[in-house]
Short mmCIF file of C-alpha atoms in Angstrom, two decimals:
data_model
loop_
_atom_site.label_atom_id
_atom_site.label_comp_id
_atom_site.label_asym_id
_atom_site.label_seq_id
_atom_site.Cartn_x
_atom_site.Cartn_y
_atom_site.Cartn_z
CA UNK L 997 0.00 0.00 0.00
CA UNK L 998 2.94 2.30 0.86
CA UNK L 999 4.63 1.90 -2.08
CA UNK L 1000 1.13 2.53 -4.24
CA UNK L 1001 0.43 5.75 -2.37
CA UNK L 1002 4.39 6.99 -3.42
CA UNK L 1003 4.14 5.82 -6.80
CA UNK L 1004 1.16 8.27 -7.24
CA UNK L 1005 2.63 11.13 -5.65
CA UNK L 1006 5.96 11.08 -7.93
CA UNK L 1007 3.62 10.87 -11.38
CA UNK L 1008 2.05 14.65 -11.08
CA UNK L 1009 4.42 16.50 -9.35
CA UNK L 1010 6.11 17.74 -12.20
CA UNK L 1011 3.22 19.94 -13.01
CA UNK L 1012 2.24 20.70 -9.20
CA UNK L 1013 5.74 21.72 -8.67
CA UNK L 1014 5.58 24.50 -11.14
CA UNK L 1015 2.66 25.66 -10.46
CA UNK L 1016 4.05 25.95 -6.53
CA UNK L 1017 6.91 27.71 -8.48
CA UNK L 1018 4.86 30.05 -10.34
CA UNK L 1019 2.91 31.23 -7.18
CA UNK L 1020 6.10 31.91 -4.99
CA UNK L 1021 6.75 33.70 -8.15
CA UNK L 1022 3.79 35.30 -7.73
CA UNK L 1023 4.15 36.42 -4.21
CA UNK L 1024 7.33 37.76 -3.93
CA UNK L 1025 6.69 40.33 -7.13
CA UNK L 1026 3.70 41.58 -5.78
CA UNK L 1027 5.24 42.05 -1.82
CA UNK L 1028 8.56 42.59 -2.39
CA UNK L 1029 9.23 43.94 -6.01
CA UNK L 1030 6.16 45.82 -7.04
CA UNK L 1031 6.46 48.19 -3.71
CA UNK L 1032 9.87 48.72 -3.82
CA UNK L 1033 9.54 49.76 -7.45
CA UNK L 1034 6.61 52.11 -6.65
CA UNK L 1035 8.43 53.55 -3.63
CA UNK L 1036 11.55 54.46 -5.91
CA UNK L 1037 9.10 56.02 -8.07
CA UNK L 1038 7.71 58.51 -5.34
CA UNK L 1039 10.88 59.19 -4.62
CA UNK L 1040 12.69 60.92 -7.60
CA UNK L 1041 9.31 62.50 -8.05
CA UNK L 1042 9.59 64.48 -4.99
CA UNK L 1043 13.12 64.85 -5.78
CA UNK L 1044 12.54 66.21 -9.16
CA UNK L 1045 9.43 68.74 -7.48
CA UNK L 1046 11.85 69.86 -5.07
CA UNK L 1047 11.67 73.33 -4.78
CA UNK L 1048 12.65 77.11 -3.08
CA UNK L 1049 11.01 77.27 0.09
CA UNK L 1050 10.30 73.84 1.15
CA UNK L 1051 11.03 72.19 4.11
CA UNK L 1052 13.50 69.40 4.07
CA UNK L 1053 15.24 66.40 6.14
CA UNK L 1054 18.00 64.80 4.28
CA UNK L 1055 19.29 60.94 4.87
CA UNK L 1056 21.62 62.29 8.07
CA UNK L 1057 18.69 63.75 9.63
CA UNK L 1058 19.36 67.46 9.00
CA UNK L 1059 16.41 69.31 8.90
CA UNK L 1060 16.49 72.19 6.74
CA UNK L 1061 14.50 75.11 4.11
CA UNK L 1062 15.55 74.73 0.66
CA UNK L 1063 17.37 78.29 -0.67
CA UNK L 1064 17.98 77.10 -3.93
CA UNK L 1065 18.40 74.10 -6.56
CA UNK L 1066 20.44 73.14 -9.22
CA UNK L 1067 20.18 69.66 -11.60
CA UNK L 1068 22.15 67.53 -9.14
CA UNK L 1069 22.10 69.53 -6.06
CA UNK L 1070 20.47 71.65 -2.80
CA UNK L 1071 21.60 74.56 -0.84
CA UNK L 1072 19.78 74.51 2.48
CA UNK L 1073 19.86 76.76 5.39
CA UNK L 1074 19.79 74.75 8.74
CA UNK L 1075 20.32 78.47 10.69
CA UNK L 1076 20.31 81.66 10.18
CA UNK L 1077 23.12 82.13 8.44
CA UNK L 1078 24.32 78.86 7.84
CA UNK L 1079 23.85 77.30 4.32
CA UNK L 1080 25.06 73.67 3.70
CA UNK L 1081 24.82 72.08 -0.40
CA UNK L 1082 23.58 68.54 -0.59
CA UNK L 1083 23.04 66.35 -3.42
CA UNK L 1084 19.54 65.82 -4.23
CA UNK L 1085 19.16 62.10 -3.57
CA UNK L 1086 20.46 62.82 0.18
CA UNK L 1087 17.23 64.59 0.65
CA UNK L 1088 14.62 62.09 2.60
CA UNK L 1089 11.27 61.08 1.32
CA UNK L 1090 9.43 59.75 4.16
CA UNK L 1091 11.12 62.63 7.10
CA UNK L 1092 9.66 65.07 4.78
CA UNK L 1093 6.21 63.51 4.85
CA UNK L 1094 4.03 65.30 7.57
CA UNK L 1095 3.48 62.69 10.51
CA UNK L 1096 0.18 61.10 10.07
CA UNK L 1097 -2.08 61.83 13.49
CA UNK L 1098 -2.57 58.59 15.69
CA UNK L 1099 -6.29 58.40 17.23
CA UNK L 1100 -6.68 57.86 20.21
CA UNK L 1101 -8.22 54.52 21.34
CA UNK L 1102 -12.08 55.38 23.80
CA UNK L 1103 -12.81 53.12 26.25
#
């Protein structure tokens, strides 16, 4: 009986297989790639819209206004006074975001 019940499972799992295959597949593009992609998107949009006047954070955590831009790069001031240039792509997508408001749980 044991060796029946083997014999049947090694006929169709050729097919079986790649269908498993196929839905990993599947999976991983639409939790891992397809975000990732979209999130790179939003980002050199915001990059590219980047503009006099706005308030920035870059990747170090610097907080700053935007004085000017160029093609490749930002001057911020992060005093009075005190202007630093960055590169555009050191300029943070989700520190810039406003914080979205938690609500408060009622009891």
């Amino acid at each position: 009986m044991i060796k029946t019940i083997l014999l049947q499972a090694g006929e169709g799992g050729g097919l079986s297989s790649l269908i498993l295959f196929g839905g990993v597949a599947l999976v991983f593009y639409f939790f891992m790639i397809r975000p990732q992609q979209k999130k790179q998107k939003e980002q050199k949009k915001f990059i590219e819209e980047i503009k006099r006047g706005d308030q920035v954070v870059t990747i170090g955590g610097i907080h700053g206004k935007v004085l000017s831009t160029d093609d490749t790069t930002v001057v911020l001031e992060v005093d009075k006074g005190v202007k630093m240039t960055f590169q555009k792509s050191s300029i943070s997508l989700e520190a810039s975001k406003p914080a979205p408001a938690k609500e408060e749980k009622k009891s």
